[in-house]
Tab-separated table of C-alpha atoms in Angstrom:
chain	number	residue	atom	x	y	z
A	277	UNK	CA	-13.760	-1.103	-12.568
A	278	UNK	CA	-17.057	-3.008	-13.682
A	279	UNK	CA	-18.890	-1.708	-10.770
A	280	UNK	CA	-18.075	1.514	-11.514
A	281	UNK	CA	-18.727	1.658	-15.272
A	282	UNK	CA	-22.196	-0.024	-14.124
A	283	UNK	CA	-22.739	2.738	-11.599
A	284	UNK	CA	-22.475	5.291	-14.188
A	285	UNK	CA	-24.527	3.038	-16.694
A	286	UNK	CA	-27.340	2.768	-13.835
A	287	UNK	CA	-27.175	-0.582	-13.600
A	288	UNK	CA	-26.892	-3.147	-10.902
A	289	UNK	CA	-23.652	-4.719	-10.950
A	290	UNK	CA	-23.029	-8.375	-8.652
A	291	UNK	CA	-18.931	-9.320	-8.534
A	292	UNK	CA	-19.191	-13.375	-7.471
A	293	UNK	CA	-15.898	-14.673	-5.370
A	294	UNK	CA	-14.223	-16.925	-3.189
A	295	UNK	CA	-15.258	-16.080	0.416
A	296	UNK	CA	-11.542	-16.394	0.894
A	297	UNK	CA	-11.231	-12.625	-0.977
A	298	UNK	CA	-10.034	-9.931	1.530
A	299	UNK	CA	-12.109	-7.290	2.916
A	300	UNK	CA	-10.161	-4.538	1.347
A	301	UNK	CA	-11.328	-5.472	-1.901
A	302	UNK	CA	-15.002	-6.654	-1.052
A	303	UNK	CA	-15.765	-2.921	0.202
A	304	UNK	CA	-13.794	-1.520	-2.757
A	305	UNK	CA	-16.490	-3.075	-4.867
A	306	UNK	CA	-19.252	-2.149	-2.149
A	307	UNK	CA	-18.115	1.543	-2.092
A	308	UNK	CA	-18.683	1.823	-5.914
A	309	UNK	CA	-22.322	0.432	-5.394
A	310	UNK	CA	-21.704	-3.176	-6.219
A	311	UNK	CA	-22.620	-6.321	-4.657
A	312	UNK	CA	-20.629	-9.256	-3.844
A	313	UNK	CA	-21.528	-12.536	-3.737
A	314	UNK	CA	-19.592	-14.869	-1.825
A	315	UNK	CA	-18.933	-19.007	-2.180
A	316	UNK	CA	-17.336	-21.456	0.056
A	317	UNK	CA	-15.350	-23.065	-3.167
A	318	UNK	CA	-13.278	-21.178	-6.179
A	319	UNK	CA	-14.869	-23.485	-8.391
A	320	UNK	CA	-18.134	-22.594	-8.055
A	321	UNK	CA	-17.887	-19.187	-9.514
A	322	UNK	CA	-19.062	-19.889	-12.590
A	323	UNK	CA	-22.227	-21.835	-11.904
A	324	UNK	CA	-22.859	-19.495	-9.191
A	325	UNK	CA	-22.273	-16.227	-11.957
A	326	UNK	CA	-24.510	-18.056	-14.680
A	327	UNK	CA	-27.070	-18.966	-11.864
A	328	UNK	CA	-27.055	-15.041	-10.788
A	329	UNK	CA	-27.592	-13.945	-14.455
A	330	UNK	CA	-30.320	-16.197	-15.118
A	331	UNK	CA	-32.083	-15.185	-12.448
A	332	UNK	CA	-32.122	-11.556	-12.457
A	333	UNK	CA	-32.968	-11.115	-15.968
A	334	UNK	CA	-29.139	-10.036	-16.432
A	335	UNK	CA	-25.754	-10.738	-17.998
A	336	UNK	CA	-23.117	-12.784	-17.029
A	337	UNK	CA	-19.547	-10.905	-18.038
A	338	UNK	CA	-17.315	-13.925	-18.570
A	339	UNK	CA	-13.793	-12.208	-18.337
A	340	UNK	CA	-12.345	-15.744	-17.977
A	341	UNK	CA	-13.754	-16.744	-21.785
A	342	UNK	CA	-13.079	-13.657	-23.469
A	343	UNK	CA	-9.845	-11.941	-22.004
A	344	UNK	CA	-7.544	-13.141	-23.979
A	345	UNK	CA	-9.343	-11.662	-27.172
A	346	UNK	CA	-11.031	-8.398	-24.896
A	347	UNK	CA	-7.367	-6.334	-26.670
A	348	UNK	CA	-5.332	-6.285	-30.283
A	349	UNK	CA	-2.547	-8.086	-29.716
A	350	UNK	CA	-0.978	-6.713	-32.455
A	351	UNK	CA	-0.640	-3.228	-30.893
A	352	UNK	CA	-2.860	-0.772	-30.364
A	353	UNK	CA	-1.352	0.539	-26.880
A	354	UNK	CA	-2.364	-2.841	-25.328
A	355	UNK	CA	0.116	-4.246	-22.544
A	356	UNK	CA	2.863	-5.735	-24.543
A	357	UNK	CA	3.703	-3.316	-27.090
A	358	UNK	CA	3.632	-0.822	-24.041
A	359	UNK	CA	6.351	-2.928	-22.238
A	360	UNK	CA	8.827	-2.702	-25.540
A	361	UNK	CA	7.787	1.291	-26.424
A	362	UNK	CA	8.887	1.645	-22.541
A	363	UNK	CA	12.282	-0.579	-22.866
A	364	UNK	CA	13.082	1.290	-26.092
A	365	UNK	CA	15.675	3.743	-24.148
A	366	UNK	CA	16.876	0.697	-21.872
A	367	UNK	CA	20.723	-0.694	-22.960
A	368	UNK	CA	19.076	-4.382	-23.650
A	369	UNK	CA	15.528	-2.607	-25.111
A	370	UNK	CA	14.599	-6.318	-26.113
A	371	UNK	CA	13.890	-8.010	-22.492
A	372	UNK	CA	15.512	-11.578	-22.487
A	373	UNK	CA	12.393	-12.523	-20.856
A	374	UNK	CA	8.814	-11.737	-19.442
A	375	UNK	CA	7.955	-12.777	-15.867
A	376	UNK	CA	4.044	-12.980	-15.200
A	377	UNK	CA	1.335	-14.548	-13.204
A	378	UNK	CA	-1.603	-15.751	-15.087
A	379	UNK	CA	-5.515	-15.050	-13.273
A	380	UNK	CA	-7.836	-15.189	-16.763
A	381	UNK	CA	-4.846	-15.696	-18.789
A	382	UNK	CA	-5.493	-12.315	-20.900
A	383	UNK	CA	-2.269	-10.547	-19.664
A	384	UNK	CA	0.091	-13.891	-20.728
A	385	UNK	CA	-1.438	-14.378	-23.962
A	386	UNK	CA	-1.246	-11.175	-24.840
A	387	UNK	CA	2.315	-10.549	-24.369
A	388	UNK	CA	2.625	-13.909	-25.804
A	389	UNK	CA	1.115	-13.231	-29.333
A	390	UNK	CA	2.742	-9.999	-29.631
A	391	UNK	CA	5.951	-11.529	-29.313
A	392	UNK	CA	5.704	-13.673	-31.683
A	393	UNK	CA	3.459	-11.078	-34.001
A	394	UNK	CA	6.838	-8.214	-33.720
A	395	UNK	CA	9.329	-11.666	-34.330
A	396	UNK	CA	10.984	-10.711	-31.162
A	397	UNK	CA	12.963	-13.663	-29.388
A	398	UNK	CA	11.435	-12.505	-26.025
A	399	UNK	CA	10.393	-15.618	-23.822
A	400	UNK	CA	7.161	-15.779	-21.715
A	401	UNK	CA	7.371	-16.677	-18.354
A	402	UNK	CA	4.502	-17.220	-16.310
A	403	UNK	CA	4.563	-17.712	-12.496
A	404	UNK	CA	1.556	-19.918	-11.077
A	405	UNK	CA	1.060	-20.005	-7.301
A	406	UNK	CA	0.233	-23.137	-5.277
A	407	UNK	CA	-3.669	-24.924	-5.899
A	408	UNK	CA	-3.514	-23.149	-9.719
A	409	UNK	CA	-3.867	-26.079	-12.445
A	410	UNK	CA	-2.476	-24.071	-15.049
A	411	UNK	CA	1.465	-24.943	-14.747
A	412	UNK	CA	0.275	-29.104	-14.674
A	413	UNK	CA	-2.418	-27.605	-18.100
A	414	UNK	CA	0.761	-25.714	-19.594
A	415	UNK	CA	2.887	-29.301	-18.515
A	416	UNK	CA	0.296	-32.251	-20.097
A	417	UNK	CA	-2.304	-30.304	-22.035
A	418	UNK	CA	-5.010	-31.483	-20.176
A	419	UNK	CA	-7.534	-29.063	-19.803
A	420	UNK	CA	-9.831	-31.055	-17.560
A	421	UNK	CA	-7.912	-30.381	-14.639
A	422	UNK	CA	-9.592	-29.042	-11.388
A	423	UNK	CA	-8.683	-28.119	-8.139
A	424	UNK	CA	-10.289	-27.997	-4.968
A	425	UNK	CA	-8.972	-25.483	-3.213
A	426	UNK	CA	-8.544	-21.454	-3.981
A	427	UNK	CA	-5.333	-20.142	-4.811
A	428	UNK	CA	-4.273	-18.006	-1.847
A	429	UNK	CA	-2.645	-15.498	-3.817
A	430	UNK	CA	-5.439	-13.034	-5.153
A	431	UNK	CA	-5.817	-12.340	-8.696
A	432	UNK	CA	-3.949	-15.278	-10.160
A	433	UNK	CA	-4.160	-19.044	-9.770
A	434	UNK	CA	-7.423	-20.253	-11.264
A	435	UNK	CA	-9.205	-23.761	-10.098
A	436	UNK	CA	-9.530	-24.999	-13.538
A	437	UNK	CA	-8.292	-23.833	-16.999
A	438	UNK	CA	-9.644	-21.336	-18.390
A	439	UNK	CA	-10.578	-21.158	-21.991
A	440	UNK	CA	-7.897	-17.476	-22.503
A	441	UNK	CA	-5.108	-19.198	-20.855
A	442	UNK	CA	-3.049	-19.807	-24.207
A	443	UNK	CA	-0.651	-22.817	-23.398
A	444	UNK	CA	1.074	-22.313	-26.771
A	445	UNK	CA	2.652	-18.941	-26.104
A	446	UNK	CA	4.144	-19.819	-22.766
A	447	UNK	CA	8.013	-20.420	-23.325
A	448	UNK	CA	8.408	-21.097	-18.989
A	449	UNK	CA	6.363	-21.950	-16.417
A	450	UNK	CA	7.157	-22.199	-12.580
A	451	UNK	CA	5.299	-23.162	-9.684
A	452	UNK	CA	6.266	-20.584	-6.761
A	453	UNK	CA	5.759	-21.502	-3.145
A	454	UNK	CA	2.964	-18.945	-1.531
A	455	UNK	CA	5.903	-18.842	1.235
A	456	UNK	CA	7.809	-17.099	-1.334
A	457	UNK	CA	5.226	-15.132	-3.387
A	458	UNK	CA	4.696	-13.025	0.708
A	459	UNK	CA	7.904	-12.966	1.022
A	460	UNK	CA	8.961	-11.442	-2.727
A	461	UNK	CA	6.012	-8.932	-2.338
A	462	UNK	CA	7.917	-7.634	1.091
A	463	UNK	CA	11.170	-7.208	0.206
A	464	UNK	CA	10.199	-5.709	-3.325
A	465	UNK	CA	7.891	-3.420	-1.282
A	466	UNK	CA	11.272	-2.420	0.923
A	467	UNK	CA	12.962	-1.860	-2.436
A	468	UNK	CA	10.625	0.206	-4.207
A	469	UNK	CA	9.530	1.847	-1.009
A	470	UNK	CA	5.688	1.395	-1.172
A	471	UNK	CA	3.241	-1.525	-0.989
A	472	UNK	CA	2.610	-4.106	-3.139
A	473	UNK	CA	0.304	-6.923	-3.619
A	474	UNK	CA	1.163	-10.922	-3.183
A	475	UNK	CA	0.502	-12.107	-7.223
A	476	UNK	CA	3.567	-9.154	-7.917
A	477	UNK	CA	5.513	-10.724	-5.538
A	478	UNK	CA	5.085	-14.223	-7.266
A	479	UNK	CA	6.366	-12.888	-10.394
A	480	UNK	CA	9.017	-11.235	-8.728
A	481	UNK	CA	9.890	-14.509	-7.115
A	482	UNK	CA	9.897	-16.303	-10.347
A	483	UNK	CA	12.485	-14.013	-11.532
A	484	UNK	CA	14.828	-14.156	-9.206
A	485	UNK	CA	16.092	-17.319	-10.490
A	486	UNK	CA	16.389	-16.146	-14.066
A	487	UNK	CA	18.316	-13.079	-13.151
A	488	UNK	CA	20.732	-15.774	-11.122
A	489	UNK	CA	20.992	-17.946	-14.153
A	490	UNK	CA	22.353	-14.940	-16.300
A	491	UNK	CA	25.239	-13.715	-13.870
A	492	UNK	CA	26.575	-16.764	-13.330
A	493	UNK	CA	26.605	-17.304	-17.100
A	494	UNK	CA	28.235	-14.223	-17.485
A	495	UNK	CA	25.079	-12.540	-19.830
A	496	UNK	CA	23.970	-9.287	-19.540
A	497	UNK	CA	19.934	-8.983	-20.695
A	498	UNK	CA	17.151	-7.187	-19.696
A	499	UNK	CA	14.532	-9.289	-17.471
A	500	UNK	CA	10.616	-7.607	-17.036
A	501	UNK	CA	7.410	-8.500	-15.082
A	502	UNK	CA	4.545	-6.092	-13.812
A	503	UNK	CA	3.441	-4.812	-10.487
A	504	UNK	CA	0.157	-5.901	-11.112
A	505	UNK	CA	-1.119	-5.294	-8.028
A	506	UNK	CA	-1.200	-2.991	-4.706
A	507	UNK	CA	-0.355	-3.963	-1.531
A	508	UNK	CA	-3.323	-1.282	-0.477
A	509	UNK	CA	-6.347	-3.647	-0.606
A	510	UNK	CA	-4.604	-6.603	1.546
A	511	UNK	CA	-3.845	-4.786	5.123
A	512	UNK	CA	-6.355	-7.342	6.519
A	513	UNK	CA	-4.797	-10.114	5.193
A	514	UNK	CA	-1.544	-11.122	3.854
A	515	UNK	CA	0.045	-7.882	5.120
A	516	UNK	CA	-0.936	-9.347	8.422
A	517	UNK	CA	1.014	-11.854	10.945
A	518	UNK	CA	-2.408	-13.318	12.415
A	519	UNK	CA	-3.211	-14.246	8.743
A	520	UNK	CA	0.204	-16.024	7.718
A	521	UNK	CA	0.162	-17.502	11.681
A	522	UNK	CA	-3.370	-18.734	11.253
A	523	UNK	CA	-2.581	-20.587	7.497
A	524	UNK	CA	0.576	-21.806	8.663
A	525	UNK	CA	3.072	-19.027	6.675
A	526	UNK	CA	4.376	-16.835	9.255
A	527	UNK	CA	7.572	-18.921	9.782
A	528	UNK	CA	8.039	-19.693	6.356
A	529	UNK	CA	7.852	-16.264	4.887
A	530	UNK	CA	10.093	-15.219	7.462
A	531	UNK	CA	12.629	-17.789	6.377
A	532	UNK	CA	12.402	-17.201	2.760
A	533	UNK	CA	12.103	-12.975	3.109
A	534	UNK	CA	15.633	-13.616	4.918
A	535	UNK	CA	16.933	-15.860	2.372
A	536	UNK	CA	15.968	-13.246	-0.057
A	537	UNK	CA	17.051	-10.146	1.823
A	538	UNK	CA	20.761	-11.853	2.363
A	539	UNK	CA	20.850	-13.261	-1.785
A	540	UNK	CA	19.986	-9.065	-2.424
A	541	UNK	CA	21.855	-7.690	0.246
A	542	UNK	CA	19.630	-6.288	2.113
A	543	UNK	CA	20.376	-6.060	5.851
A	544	UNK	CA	16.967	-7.017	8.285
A	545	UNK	CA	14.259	-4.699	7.788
């Protein structure tokens, strides 16, 4: 979207990323006159972005500071009041719970605050994939944490924490296996009949357990999370057996998709 807002502005518009990013989404960018600029390590995005900026005379858009204020939490059409103006027809119209991943942290603390803004007794669980610091930030509070390797679920996991990640309206948080994020995004995809991206499977994923927790209970509730993504831009990559077989996750999504397809059941695809 910010290459194409900068096309119509006239200005040049550079999207920094992990060289890990798939190909789909590089020439998305490309297509809409935008540059990308690759580098070997997820961590060095943001010296890499402020480098960039300072160089070319520009400005460095730092979604990862200011997402989490970029909407009104209060209302205003933003995400969360959405989700409940959507549920209002719904026989629970108050969701039990939330399920989301978190990428600049905007989307969590959003829903979050608004929760807690409309006194709702909605809970906030966020689903963080493997070599994401956030669930051991959300866990001990320390916000020095880094990692050194990318998250290989596009669009959420983040290196280190980032300053609109709001630990203090997360009720939940879950690591989910990337295993299990592929394997969620295929069998939802089967479901909803169309494609889907891997960071909706790994909320998915993370609500699968929730929804297990309230039938054996005996409850009846209302459970939510986001397709947040489309499977569209990842036919190179995850939506590929050569790239599961060459990270080592061909046999494990396999084994969790049928785990999943048998605990819905599904019959084999």
């Amino acid at each position: 979207s910010e290459a194409y807002f900068a096309r119509l502005l006239g200005l040049p518009f550079i999207a920094v990323m992990p060289a890990s990013t798939s190909q789909d989404k590089i020439r998305a960018i490309e297509n809409y006159g935008g540059r990308c600029h690759l580098v070997a390590q997820a961590a060095d995005i943001y010296s890499a972005s402020q480098q960039l900026a300072h160089d070319s005379g520009g400005h460095y858009m730092d979604q990862f500071t200011y997402a989490e204020r970029a909407t009104d939490w209060r209302g205003n059409n933003n995400i969360a009041e959405s989700i409940f103006q959507q549920m209002q027809r719904e026989r629970h119209p108050v969701p039990h719970t939330i399920v989301v991943g978190a990428g600049t942290g905007g989307t969590s603390a959003t829903i979050g605050r608004y929760i807690r803004y409309a006194c709702h007794k909605t809970r906030v669980r966020v689903a963080d994939p493997e070599y994401s610091v956030f669930h051991d930030y959300w866990r001990t509070g320390d916000n020095g944490l880094i990692s050194d390797r990318s998250s290989r679920i596009e669009g959420i996991g983040r290196p280190r924490v980032e300053p609109s990640f709001i630990r203090s309206v997360v009720d939940e948080m879950v690591t989910v296996p990337d295993c299990d994020s592929l394997a969620a995004m295929r069998v939802l995809g089967r479901l909803l009949n169309r494609r889907i991206g891997p960071s909706t499977g790994t909320s998915f994923s993370a609500l699968i357990p929730l929804a297990q927790q309230l039938q054996q209970a005996g409850q009846t509730a209302s459970l939510v999370s986001l397709i947040c993504d489309s499977g569209e831009r990842y036919s190179q990559t995850c939506n590929t057996e050569g790239w599961l077989a060459s990270r080592g996750l061909l046999d494990p999504v396999r084994q969790s998709q049928a785990r999943l397809e048998q605990l819905l059941g599904l019959g084999p695809d």
